[in-house]
Amino acid sequence: MHRFPLIRSRWLHTTRPAQYFGPCKTTEKTFDKILIANRGEIACRVIRTAKRMGIKTVAIYSDADANSLFVQQADEAYRVGPAPTSQSYLNMDAILDAIKASGAQAVHPGYGFLSENSGFVKRLDEAGVAFIGPKEYAMAAMGDKIQSKIIAKKAGVNTIPGYDGVVRDAEHAVEIAADIGYPVMLKASAGGGGKGMRIARTAHEVREGFKLASDEAQSSFGDSRILVERFIEEPRHIEIQIIADNNGNILWLPERECSIQRRNQKVIEEAPSTHLDAQTRRKMGEQAVALARNVGYNSAGTVEFLVDKQRNFYFLEMNTRLQVEHPITEYITGFDLVEEMIRSASGLELTTTDQSKVEINGWAIESRVYAEDPEKYLPSIGTLSKYVEPRSWKTENDVRCDSGINEGSEISMYYDPMICKLSTHGPTRADAIATMNHALDQYLIKGVTHNIPLLRDVVSSSDFASGRITTAFLDDHYPHGFKGHKLTSETAEQLATASAALQFIRQARESYTHVASRSASYVLLLPQLQPDGVHKLEARVTLTLDSETVSLQGANTFTVSTEFTNGEYASTTNTLKVVWDVDMPFVEIKHASGDLTVQFLDPLPLGFRVQFLGTKFDIDVLLPRQRELMRFMKERERLDTSKLVLSPMPGTIVSVAVKPGDVVAEGAEVAVVEAMKMQNVLRAPRAGTVKAVHVQPGSTVSGDDIMVELEDE
């Protein structure tokens, strides 16, 4: 056990001031010191409230996290083991040693890891240490999805038709599915976070899904039990936050809409939901309270429901911890949920015990920014070479970033790839959406692949704006994966003119002198997504500076003429105001059709890479003569990878299903790779004979490693 030296460091990087929730009732005694049995952004989040309450904090860290932001922010920090979670953040003995060494009186578990492990709560109780969460018996009852469903029925909560017992094996699951009717959901009895879940529509899918779900459940939660229940078609995933104390007070807070998911993990949440009316909201809240009261619940918790088109709602599960998406509830209610948990654990009442005083204030949206490929949702690892979070926009508190990283931080294969929870708030949903789009445009991340392009595309879509969402939103809108933003006539013209203006200003800035000419002409080649691939969209842009000199910091106004030479889009002439701040990596364009942000990412040999509407575009910026000469150059040949099975991500090989000489059909399983406790089946891209296998179970692979080679039969 090594104590990390005390470091006085930066405050949690968030655009919301610490005073947002108002002053604490400092005369009320809670704890002197708490230990946070977690890492990353949630550890930073708990530290923020603890400091506001005058409580000292203790962090624990693995070897991979020794220099992390949460370790720097805590008053004390203790090493608990190597990077793998089983040897560190799930190592109860090491954590209990840290509690004893630090003298912490209570433990906040955050979410994930041991946050829903009733055995951990029991050991804390035996050690005389308070757990900032529910009692052991309530956690055990609600943490078991089979048992919780039985309890929910007894409490009068609507439940989904399904089998209430333990499923013995895959064949038993097939029998159950036949009885209750397809489609069915195979779901881990323990844990959450989308792990250990599969939808099955046939007996074959039940058998395959049972193995994958049970393996994931065992890996993630140490419990391979699976339950089977009817899958509700086109549902919404809507949850009710409850807070309770040890004095019998339980409040329900307005709902969170969590329907936009990938791999059963939430991506975008909002509060409240566009789907619920006041009556349904009240009924769901009352059922959530009834369930909590039935098990003697005494902390923050979330009751999750599936809601169909007719607003019929069914109990899904109860999460006996603080949810990842809790910031949007804090935005619209003013509650500090971490403070409520600490108060309850110390024996105090909730800050408010009157349900009638719980109101909805505006609208909030949260986007989970992940280090992952947005096309296939596969994790990305690396070091953040550049990291700048967005600022507030229209008001002081309309943008909030909950993160536990900074520039230079490493995104590791050992932990969840979430970079940040980006939340926005406004008086209306439209305001919250507009602020989210603006914030995503100003978010700068380099060093890892991230999902901001997908988030931006979803939030700016017409279906999202109108509230037409279900849990199948991403599958329906991106059936072949997210490929990037497709330029329209309007956005292509905006990107072309903005890029030409950006090039003009960059040249002026690099010369550190006045531009000799107030006009410039460029040929821009923009990547345009087409059904058969990415084509180049050619635009000729002429800019005339309306003033005598270029402003190297501030506003420049241009008259811009844009002509698309392939005739796909109409030619335009307009006035464009470009606001350039040398301290920031983006330019703001005041355009006739509205304001937009273009983020400069990297210089390229023939132009530069920008981020526009969330998507990265590699733009060639040429002089007219250069474009003419370029037509005589040969295009580079692409490597044929059609006979290769490549690792889609860094991870560990769980199993290999083929050997050299095997004949495989297109789509046949070749191997299973695990990363961040999620198992991914890799399939043959075409029919053929296995020529070579380069991996074996237990092998560690990097992204794009060749795993299997095929040849024609």
XYZ file of C-alpha atoms in Angstrom:
713
model
C 0.000 0.000 0.000
C 1.503 3.310 -1.079
C 0.089 6.683 -0.238
C 0.123 9.048 -3.207
C 1.670 12.438 -2.322
C -0.827 15.214 -1.777
C -1.147 17.392 -4.868
C -2.890 20.733 -4.993
C -4.271 20.807 -8.491
C -6.920 22.151 -10.779
C -10.582 22.175 -9.963
C -12.834 19.804 -11.837
C -12.890 21.045 -15.419
C -16.484 22.081 -15.868
C -18.128 25.138 -17.307
C -20.635 25.167 -14.472
C -19.435 27.015 -11.366
C -19.233 25.049 -8.129
C -21.758 27.445 -6.578
C -24.520 26.289 -8.937
C -26.328 24.216 -6.324
C -26.217 26.956 -3.700
C -24.648 26.886 -0.243
C -24.666 23.705 1.822
C -26.221 23.584 5.265
C -22.800 23.692 6.898
C -24.222 23.516 10.422
C -25.490 19.978 9.758
C -22.859 17.337 10.473
C -22.221 14.651 7.855
C -18.719 13.150 7.493
C -15.200 14.511 7.946
C -13.634 12.324 5.275
C -14.959 10.004 2.560
C -13.224 7.558 0.239
C -14.334 7.325 -3.385
C -14.173 3.732 -4.608
C -14.071 4.684 -8.266
C -12.097 6.549 -10.893
C -12.371 9.091 -13.687
C -15.146 11.609 -14.090
C -17.446 10.224 -11.403
C -14.637 10.447 -8.841
C -14.125 14.085 -9.866
C -17.873 14.653 -9.613
C -18.064 13.335 -6.043
C -14.981 15.343 -5.060
C -16.671 18.524 -6.287
C -19.688 18.145 -4.002
C -17.606 16.878 -1.089
C -15.414 19.992 -1.235
C -18.526 22.158 -1.332
C -19.750 20.375 1.804
C -16.402 20.772 3.576
C -15.608 17.044 3.438
C -12.069 15.765 2.786
C -11.732 13.170 0.032
C -9.633 10.054 -0.480
C -9.025 8.584 -3.943
C -7.918 5.084 -4.847
C -6.037 4.428 -8.061
C -4.582 1.665 -10.198
C -1.154 1.837 -11.792
C -2.770 3.059 -15.011
C -4.411 5.970 -13.162
C -1.497 7.140 -11.007
C -1.325 10.528 -12.736
C -5.037 10.969 -13.404
C -6.969 14.137 -12.668
C -9.136 12.637 -9.921
C -6.012 11.534 -8.039
C -4.673 15.079 -8.194
C -7.945 16.593 -6.995
C -8.388 14.368 -3.933
C -6.870 15.306 -0.581
C -5.280 11.851 -0.326
C -4.812 8.944 -2.725
C -3.852 5.276 -2.296
C -2.707 2.691 -4.814
C -4.896 -0.422 -4.861
C -3.274 -2.519 -7.576
C -2.347 -3.003 -11.240
C -4.452 -1.748 -14.143
C -6.878 -4.700 -14.555
C -10.068 -3.953 -12.628
C -10.114 -7.341 -10.910
C -6.808 -6.429 -9.262
C -7.611 -2.804 -8.426
C -11.070 -1.229 -8.442
C -12.732 -4.578 -7.673
C -10.091 -5.526 -5.089
C -12.099 -5.248 -1.870
C -9.181 -6.124 0.403
C -6.993 -3.355 -1.020
C -9.835 -0.843 -0.832
C -10.564 -1.746 2.788
C -6.864 -1.311 3.558
C -7.024 2.175 2.011
C -10.079 3.006 4.122
C -8.272 1.927 7.278
C -5.061 3.776 6.394
C -6.867 7.007 5.524
C -9.382 6.995 8.353
C -12.280 7.563 5.958
C -15.667 7.356 7.668
C -17.706 6.586 4.559
C -17.362 5.305 0.991
C -19.014 6.667 -2.146
C -18.961 3.973 -4.849
C -19.770 6.107 -7.912
C -21.202 3.861 -10.631
C -19.905 0.582 -12.025
C -17.220 -1.466 -10.265
C -18.465 -2.211 -6.702
C -21.330 0.286 -6.702
C -23.984 -2.458 -6.799
C -22.109 -5.198 -4.969
C -24.009 -6.004 -1.785
C -21.068 -8.073 -0.535
C -18.945 -4.916 -0.515
C -21.634 -3.084 1.447
C -21.685 -5.921 3.972
C -17.918 -5.765 4.464
C -18.056 -2.000 4.980
C -20.802 -2.445 7.547
C -18.717 -5.046 9.379
C -15.797 -2.587 9.387
C -17.974 0.192 10.809
C -17.740 2.305 7.651
C -20.808 4.001 6.169
C -21.785 3.235 2.584
C -23.077 6.225 0.630
C -25.826 4.282 -1.060
C -28.648 1.904 -0.152
C -28.618 -0.765 2.527
C -27.255 -4.213 1.730
C -30.643 -5.928 1.646
C -32.179 -3.348 -0.701
C -29.212 -3.525 -3.051
C -29.252 -7.322 -3.071
C -32.981 -7.438 -3.751
C -32.935 -4.875 -6.565
C -29.559 -5.913 -7.988
C -30.883 -9.342 -8.868
C -33.104 -8.738 -11.902
C -35.010 -11.965 -11.327
C -35.754 -11.183 -7.688
C -36.440 -7.498 -8.376
C -39.104 -8.375 -10.928
C -40.906 -10.538 -8.372
C -40.714 -7.733 -5.790
C -41.939 -5.191 -8.346
C -45.023 -7.283 -9.066
C -45.828 -7.478 -5.361
C -45.404 -3.695 -5.059
C -47.969 -3.117 -7.817
C -45.450 -2.083 -10.475
C -46.171 -2.930 -14.118
C -43.803 -5.682 -15.348
C -42.833 -7.225 -18.696
C -44.087 -10.771 -19.433
C -41.265 -13.264 -18.958
C -39.787 -16.123 -16.965
C -39.234 -15.259 -13.307
C -36.786 -18.045 -12.472
C -33.156 -18.794 -13.307
C -32.542 -20.045 -16.848
C -30.587 -23.321 -16.659
C -28.932 -23.334 -20.078
C -29.357 -22.358 -23.727
C -31.941 -25.069 -24.459
C -33.999 -23.993 -21.459
C -33.856 -20.441 -22.823
C -35.168 -21.697 -26.182
C -38.115 -23.388 -24.419
C -38.927 -20.206 -22.488
C -38.746 -18.089 -25.639
C -41.171 -20.412 -27.394
C -43.610 -20.074 -24.476
C -43.606 -16.271 -24.146
C -43.191 -15.559 -27.864
C -40.522 -13.884 -29.964
C -38.715 -11.560 -29.923
C -37.120 -12.017 -26.509
C -34.449 -10.227 -24.501
C -31.693 -12.309 -22.909
C -30.362 -10.263 -20.023
C -27.809 -10.711 -17.249
C -29.457 -11.077 -13.870
C -26.721 -9.003 -12.228
C -25.166 -5.686 -13.199
C -26.145 -3.243 -15.905
C -24.581 -0.829 -18.384
C -25.809 -2.801 -21.399
C -23.437 -5.709 -20.761
C -24.769 -9.250 -20.954
C -27.776 -8.354 -23.113
C -28.912 -9.793 -26.449
C -32.126 -9.599 -28.492
C -33.158 -12.877 -30.125
C -35.809 -13.474 -32.787
C -35.124 -17.161 -33.511
C -34.069 -20.264 -31.594
C -30.625 -20.049 -33.217
C -30.209 -16.467 -32.000
C -31.299 -17.538 -28.502
C -28.590 -20.217 -28.370
C -25.902 -17.895 -29.701
C -27.058 -14.947 -27.595
C -27.264 -17.016 -24.420
C -23.584 -17.950 -24.631
C -22.418 -14.420 -25.437
C -24.642 -12.809 -22.791
C -23.671 -15.272 -20.062
C -19.954 -14.952 -20.890
C -20.182 -11.150 -20.771
C -22.148 -11.305 -17.522
C -19.543 -13.559 -15.925
C -16.699 -11.317 -17.115
C -18.365 -8.081 -16.022
C -20.199 -9.058 -12.839
C -18.890 -12.468 -11.798
C -22.430 -13.833 -12.227
C -23.419 -15.680 -15.415
C -27.138 -16.060 -14.637
C -29.458 -14.982 -17.449
C -33.157 -14.143 -17.480
C -35.476 -14.190 -20.486
C -38.372 -11.803 -21.046
C -40.507 -10.551 -23.895
C -38.856 -7.815 -25.943
C -41.114 -4.779 -26.359
C -40.994 -3.590 -29.983
C -40.214 0.088 -30.675
C -40.035 1.026 -27.006
C -38.710 4.107 -25.316
C -36.348 3.746 -22.388
C -37.538 6.197 -19.738
C -36.393 6.236 -16.133
C -37.476 7.844 -12.885
C -34.922 9.168 -10.411
C -35.796 8.668 -6.749
C -34.046 9.991 -3.656
C -34.721 8.672 -0.156
C -33.378 9.089 3.351
C -33.340 7.007 6.523
C -36.354 8.847 7.912
C -38.912 7.422 5.496
C -38.862 10.332 3.034
C -38.883 9.339 -0.643
C -39.207 11.721 -3.587
C -39.471 10.979 -7.285
C -37.897 13.421 -9.716
C -38.957 14.104 -13.322
C -38.031 11.488 -15.882
C -35.014 11.053 -18.108
C -35.452 9.879 -21.706
C -32.634 7.427 -22.471
C -33.826 5.823 -25.701
C -30.886 6.640 -27.966
C -28.555 3.735 -27.302
C -25.888 1.633 -28.925
C -25.341 -1.931 -27.769
C -27.939 -1.311 -25.051
C -25.777 1.482 -23.623
C -27.132 5.007 -23.496
C -25.565 7.618 -25.770
C -27.860 10.655 -25.597
C -30.284 11.396 -22.760
C -32.665 14.242 -22.092
C -34.924 15.459 -19.325
C -37.836 15.587 -19.376
C -39.191 13.304 -22.145
C -41.239 14.561 -25.077
C -43.356 11.408 -24.846
C -44.887 11.594 -21.377
C -47.882 13.584 -20.267
C -48.338 14.746 -16.682
C -50.594 11.827 -15.767
C -48.199 9.134 -17.033
C -45.263 10.915 -15.396
C -47.071 10.930 -12.047
C -48.050 7.238 -12.316
C -44.487 6.219 -13.131
C -43.169 8.309 -10.254
C -45.653 6.840 -7.803
C -44.810 3.276 -8.853
C -41.092 4.038 -8.482
C -41.689 5.311 -4.944
C -43.853 2.273 -4.118
C -41.053 -0.050 -5.195
C -38.439 1.884 -3.220
C -40.611 1.915 -0.120
C -41.255 -1.824 -0.449
C -37.532 -2.589 -0.080
C -36.713 0.111 2.475
C -34.646 2.158 0.051
C -32.612 5.030 1.512
C -30.442 6.718 -1.141
C -30.428 7.862 -4.767
C -31.705 5.216 -7.156
C -33.274 4.909 -10.566
C -36.272 2.865 -11.647
C -36.095 2.135 -15.365
C -39.132 1.516 -17.549
C -39.870 0.586 -21.134
C -42.685 2.723 -22.545
C -44.625 1.862 -25.696
C -46.366 4.123 -28.208
C -49.551 4.238 -26.124
C -47.595 5.281 -23.007
C -48.027 1.873 -21.390
C -44.970 1.410 -19.193
C -43.243 -1.689 -17.840
C -40.643 -2.113 -15.105
C -37.215 -2.908 -16.509
C -34.879 -2.767 -13.515
C -33.804 -0.642 -10.596
C -30.281 0.726 -10.479
C -29.217 1.053 -6.860
C -26.590 3.723 -7.489
C -26.022 7.133 -8.986
C -26.686 7.040 -12.723
C -24.193 8.218 -15.316
C -26.795 10.624 -16.694
C -27.681 12.271 -13.375
C -26.470 15.778 -14.463
C -29.552 16.423 -16.596
C -31.820 15.731 -13.619
C -29.732 18.146 -11.567
C -30.103 20.714 -14.347
C -33.919 20.676 -14.411
C -34.560 20.229 -10.666
C -31.698 22.036 -8.912
C -30.960 19.017 -6.695
C -27.358 17.971 -6.096
C -27.866 14.207 -6.090
C -24.437 13.482 -4.619
C -25.224 15.800 -1.714
C -28.551 14.027 -1.138
C -26.740 10.672 -1.035
C -24.196 11.946 1.493
C -26.904 13.496 3.681
C -28.930 10.295 3.674
C -25.923 8.106 4.510
C -25.100 10.370 7.473
C -28.657 10.151 8.842
C -29.887 13.581 7.735
C -33.134 14.228 5.907
C -33.285 15.162 2.242
C -32.876 18.880 1.569
C -36.544 18.864 0.526
C -39.140 16.336 1.668
C -42.201 17.860 -0.014
C -43.017 16.223 -3.376
C -45.076 19.244 -4.434
C -41.922 21.382 -4.427
C -40.257 19.265 -7.114
C -40.612 21.173 -10.376
C -39.302 21.003 -13.935
C -37.090 23.940 -14.849
C -36.418 24.046 -18.588
C -34.882 21.242 -20.636
C -31.549 19.440 -20.481
C -29.700 17.130 -22.871
C -26.640 14.974 -22.242
C -24.303 13.573 -24.900
C -21.837 10.897 -23.854
C -18.573 11.609 -25.616
C -16.789 8.289 -26.133
C -13.368 7.368 -27.471
C -14.759 5.086 -30.127
C -15.269 4.684 -33.847
C -18.776 6.094 -34.445
C -19.336 3.769 -37.397
C -19.150 0.476 -35.499
C -19.035 1.732 -31.883
C -15.668 0.090 -31.306
C -13.431 1.607 -28.613
C -10.346 3.665 -29.399
C -7.318 3.991 -27.144
C -4.503 6.502 -27.075
C -3.239 9.720 -25.526
C -5.164 12.983 -25.769
C -2.641 15.120 -27.612
C -5.091 18.027 -27.682
C -8.142 18.482 -25.486
C -10.300 21.600 -25.188
C -13.810 21.428 -23.713
C -16.535 23.795 -24.963
C -17.467 26.969 -23.127
C -20.869 28.182 -22.015
C -22.731 29.944 -24.779
C -25.849 32.052 -24.181
C -25.898 31.969 -20.375
C -23.307 31.303 -17.689
C -24.510 27.784 -16.913
C -25.911 26.427 -20.186
C -22.985 24.044 -20.873
C -21.631 21.510 -18.388
C -18.731 19.110 -18.908
C -18.339 16.233 -16.460
C -14.960 14.689 -17.215
C -11.991 13.266 -15.397
C -9.311 13.929 -17.970
C -7.192 16.697 -19.376
C -4.740 17.200 -22.204
C -2.168 14.414 -22.059
C -4.491 11.908 -20.378
C -4.505 8.348 -21.670
C -7.606 6.463 -22.769
C -6.814 2.899 -21.702
C -8.110 -0.438 -22.914
C -8.738 -1.415 -19.285
C -11.644 0.940 -18.600
C -14.795 2.393 -20.107
C -13.939 4.630 -23.105
C -16.134 7.562 -22.048
C -14.275 10.867 -22.308
C -16.915 13.243 -20.995
C -20.584 13.776 -20.295
C -21.491 16.941 -22.169
C -24.756 18.449 -20.903
C -26.644 21.534 -22.029
C -29.644 23.363 -20.611
C -32.119 25.892 -21.905
C -35.576 27.270 -21.191
C -36.957 25.104 -24.025
C -35.937 21.872 -25.749
C -35.051 23.801 -28.895
C -32.696 25.993 -26.869
C -31.024 22.974 -25.278
C -30.569 21.355 -28.716
C -29.095 24.520 -30.234
C -26.670 24.852 -27.335
C -25.675 21.186 -27.657
C -24.932 21.600 -31.370
C -22.839 24.675 -30.641
C -20.967 22.909 -27.827
C -20.231 19.831 -29.947
C -18.875 22.066 -32.705
C -16.467 23.700 -30.247
C -15.258 20.474 -28.624
C -11.648 19.732 -29.648
C -10.278 16.210 -29.157
C -7.101 14.878 -30.774
C -5.243 11.638 -30.201
C -8.170 9.211 -30.245
C -11.122 8.551 -32.496
C -14.320 9.865 -30.923
C -18.069 9.844 -31.491
C -18.740 13.591 -31.702
C -19.605 13.255 -35.435
C -22.395 10.815 -34.555
C -23.649 12.887 -31.615
C -23.784 16.013 -33.773
C -25.629 14.216 -36.557
C -28.226 12.768 -34.172
C -28.896 15.961 -32.232
C -29.277 18.010 -35.430
C -31.580 15.482 -37.145
C -35.218 16.295 -37.849
C -36.445 13.130 -36.105
C -34.623 14.034 -32.902
C -35.898 17.612 -33.103
C -39.479 16.352 -33.389
C -39.049 13.770 -30.612
C -39.526 10.741 -32.888
C -37.152 8.417 -31.048
C -37.108 4.818 -29.808
C -34.392 2.476 -28.579
C -33.908 1.487 -32.248
C -33.087 5.058 -33.318
C -29.432 4.430 -34.182
C -30.118 1.102 -35.906
C -32.932 2.638 -37.950
C -31.049 5.774 -38.982
C -27.641 4.169 -39.481
C -28.348 0.523 -40.460
C -24.846 0.134 -41.899
C -23.143 2.272 -39.284
C -22.554 5.996 -39.184
C -20.502 6.972 -42.237
C -20.342 10.713 -41.694
C -22.427 13.770 -42.505
C -23.703 13.958 -46.091
C -23.393 17.470 -47.416
C -26.536 19.133 -48.695
C -26.615 22.029 -51.141
C -26.695 24.480 -48.242
C -24.057 22.849 -46.048
C -21.709 22.210 -48.990
C -21.837 25.907 -49.868
C -21.254 26.833 -46.219
C -18.258 24.515 -45.914
C -16.722 25.677 -49.190
C -17.026 29.377 -48.413
C -15.909 28.963 -44.811
C -12.891 26.887 -45.865
C -11.866 29.434 -48.486
C -12.106 32.222 -45.908
C -10.132 30.112 -43.443
C -7.380 29.587 -46.019
C -7.261 33.319 -46.784
C -6.910 34.208 -43.099
C -4.325 31.468 -42.468
C -2.147 32.799 -45.265
C -2.410 36.311 -43.872
C -1.608 35.098 -40.379
C 1.418 33.090 -41.537
C 2.836 36.088 -43.386
C 2.422 38.434 -40.394
C 1.767 41.228 -42.839
C -0.974 42.777 -44.914
C -2.211 40.663 -47.799
C -1.100 42.221 -51.055
C -4.447 41.573 -52.719
C -7.882 41.926 -51.185
C -9.151 39.093 -53.424
C -8.276 35.432 -53.825
C -9.593 32.505 -55.855
C -9.356 28.883 -54.819
C -10.487 25.510 -56.083
C -11.731 23.390 -53.179
C -12.208 19.634 -53.307
C -14.678 18.551 -50.626
C -15.344 14.892 -49.728
C -18.973 14.043 -50.474
C -20.556 10.847 -49.183
C -22.275 8.848 -51.937
C -23.951 5.403 -51.881
C -20.928 3.867 -53.640
C -18.268 5.619 -51.574
C -16.749 9.041 -51.071
C -16.450 11.314 -54.094
C -14.816 14.718 -54.455
C -17.120 17.714 -54.758
C -15.389 20.560 -56.596
C -16.104 24.210 -55.827
C -14.486 27.390 -57.138
C -14.597 30.163 -54.563
C -13.634 33.807 -55.015
C -13.356 35.997 -51.921
C -13.150 39.768 -51.798
C -12.219 41.319 -48.465
C -14.591 44.206 -47.718
C -11.990 46.084 -45.634
C -8.487 47.242 -46.461
C -6.644 44.753 -44.246
C -7.142 41.324 -42.739
C -7.922 41.215 -39.023
C -5.713 38.535 -37.488
C -7.939 38.455 -34.408
C -11.569 39.468 -34.636
C -14.008 39.808 -37.513
C -13.353 39.849 -41.255
C -16.138 40.463 -43.757
C -15.966 39.007 -47.265
C -18.060 39.021 -50.390
C -17.993 35.405 -51.519
C -18.860 33.848 -54.878
C -19.144 30.067 -54.924
C -19.523 27.900 -58.028
C -19.794 24.114 -57.999
C -18.179 23.032 -61.250
C -19.936 19.677 -61.462
C -23.283 21.430 -61.617
C -24.687 19.494 -58.647
C -25.407 22.634 -56.653
C -26.352 26.173 -57.618
C -23.850 29.029 -57.691
C -24.198 31.669 -54.964
C -22.902 35.086 -54.013
C -23.247 36.344 -50.462
C -21.661 38.253 -47.619
C -19.776 36.251 -45.016
C -18.428 37.473 -41.666
C -15.642 35.348 -40.219
C -14.719 35.707 -36.530
C -11.218 34.419 -35.840
C -9.660 34.179 -32.383
C -6.001 33.184 -32.404
C -6.414 31.591 -28.964
C -9.081 29.137 -30.136
C -8.877 26.317 -32.714
C -12.037 27.267 -34.602
C -13.634 30.036 -36.614
C -17.228 31.212 -36.312
C -19.012 32.035 -39.533
C -21.825 34.573 -39.542
C -23.711 33.370 -42.576
C -26.873 34.486 -44.349
C -28.559 31.206 -43.400
C -27.294 31.188 -39.809
C -24.187 30.968 -37.659
C -21.890 27.970 -37.818
C -18.552 26.823 -36.438
C -15.686 25.348 -38.436
C -12.956 23.746 -36.339
C -9.439 23.693 -37.741
C -7.830 20.348 -36.883
C -4.655 19.707 -38.874
C -2.737 20.982 -41.891
C -2.534 18.587 -44.848
C -0.158 18.584 -47.837
C -2.788 20.134 -50.120
C -5.054 21.825 -47.599
C -6.315 21.060 -44.133
C -8.617 18.921 -42.030
C -11.596 20.611 -40.410
C -14.525 19.556 -38.282
C -17.860 20.813 -39.554
C -21.279 19.757 -38.254
C -19.391 17.254 -36.109
C -17.767 15.469 -39.056
C -14.132 15.613 -40.122
C -13.514 16.758 -43.696
C -10.162 16.616 -45.492
C -10.270 19.565 -47.870
C -7.874 20.236 -50.724
C -7.415 23.979 -51.254
C -5.735 24.648 -54.591
C -4.975 27.547 -56.845
C -6.739 27.199 -60.216
C -3.460 26.300 -61.968
C -2.675 23.607 -59.387
C -6.057 22.036 -60.010
C -5.431 21.853 -63.734
C -2.079 20.103 -63.223
C -3.599 17.721 -60.684
C -5.856 16.202 -63.337
C -2.811 14.514 -64.910
C -1.777 12.699 -61.718
C -2.583 8.996 -61.196
C -4.759 8.003 -58.262
C -3.135 5.815 -55.622
C -4.236 2.154 -55.635
C -6.006 0.902 -52.540
C -4.952 -2.187 -50.579
C -7.351 -5.115 -51.052
C -8.472 -6.247 -47.600
C -11.444 -8.326 -48.759
C -9.668 -11.576 -47.838
C -8.503 -10.439 -44.413
C -10.216 -10.528 -41.036
C -8.829 -7.531 -39.155
C -9.143 -6.780 -35.479
C -11.611 -3.890 -35.220
C -10.127 -2.688 -31.916
C -7.413 -3.345 -29.352
C -8.416 -6.255 -27.137
C -7.965 -9.872 -26.120
C -8.915 -12.916 -28.183
C -11.548 -14.957 -26.338
C -11.951 -17.759 -28.878
C -10.973 -18.773 -32.413
C -13.521 -20.790 -34.383
C -11.448 -21.715 -37.459
C -8.129 -23.306 -38.438
C -6.127 -23.370 -41.674
C -7.889 -25.374 -44.350
C -11.404 -24.769 -43.038
C -13.989 -23.714 -45.601
C -16.128 -20.837 -44.310
C -19.245 -19.140 -45.608
C -19.648 -15.383 -45.738
C -20.682 -14.169 -42.291
C -19.444 -17.274 -40.458
C -17.969 -16.723 -37.008
C -14.181 -16.593 -37.123
C -13.196 -15.336 -33.677
C -14.413 -13.429 -30.636
C -12.446 -10.451 -29.317
C -13.105 -8.783 -25.963
C -12.401 -5.149 -25.146
C -13.614 -3.210 -22.122
C -15.646 -6.282 -21.064
C -17.686 -6.308 -24.287
C -17.397 -9.342 -26.553
C -17.501 -8.851 -30.320
C -18.006 -11.666 -32.811
C -15.803 -11.309 -35.897
C -17.154 -12.868 -39.068
C -15.745 -13.839 -42.445
C -16.104 -10.952 -44.928
C -16.554 -13.433 -47.781
C -16.735 -17.151 -48.496
C -13.409 -18.939 -48.854
C -10.805 -21.238 -47.359
C -8.834 -20.264 -44.289
C -5.238 -19.702 -45.430
C -3.715 -18.686 -42.097
C -4.701 -17.933 -38.495
C -2.456 -15.463 -36.681
C -4.061 -15.429 -33.222
C -5.077 -17.817 -30.476
C -7.226 -17.518 -27.342
C -5.550 -15.149 -24.914
C -3.665 -13.237 -27.604
C -3.608 -9.451 -27.320
C -4.313 -7.582 -30.552
C -4.225 -3.985 -31.697
C -6.664 -2.281 -34.025
C -6.344 -3.472 -37.662
C -4.093 -6.425 -36.777
C -4.501 -9.270 -39.301
C -6.153 -12.158 -37.476
C -7.203 -14.529 -40.248
C -6.353 -14.717 -43.948
C -8.721 -16.241 -46.501
C -8.202 -17.481 -50.056
C -10.586 -18.523 -52.798
C -11.966 -22.047 -52.540
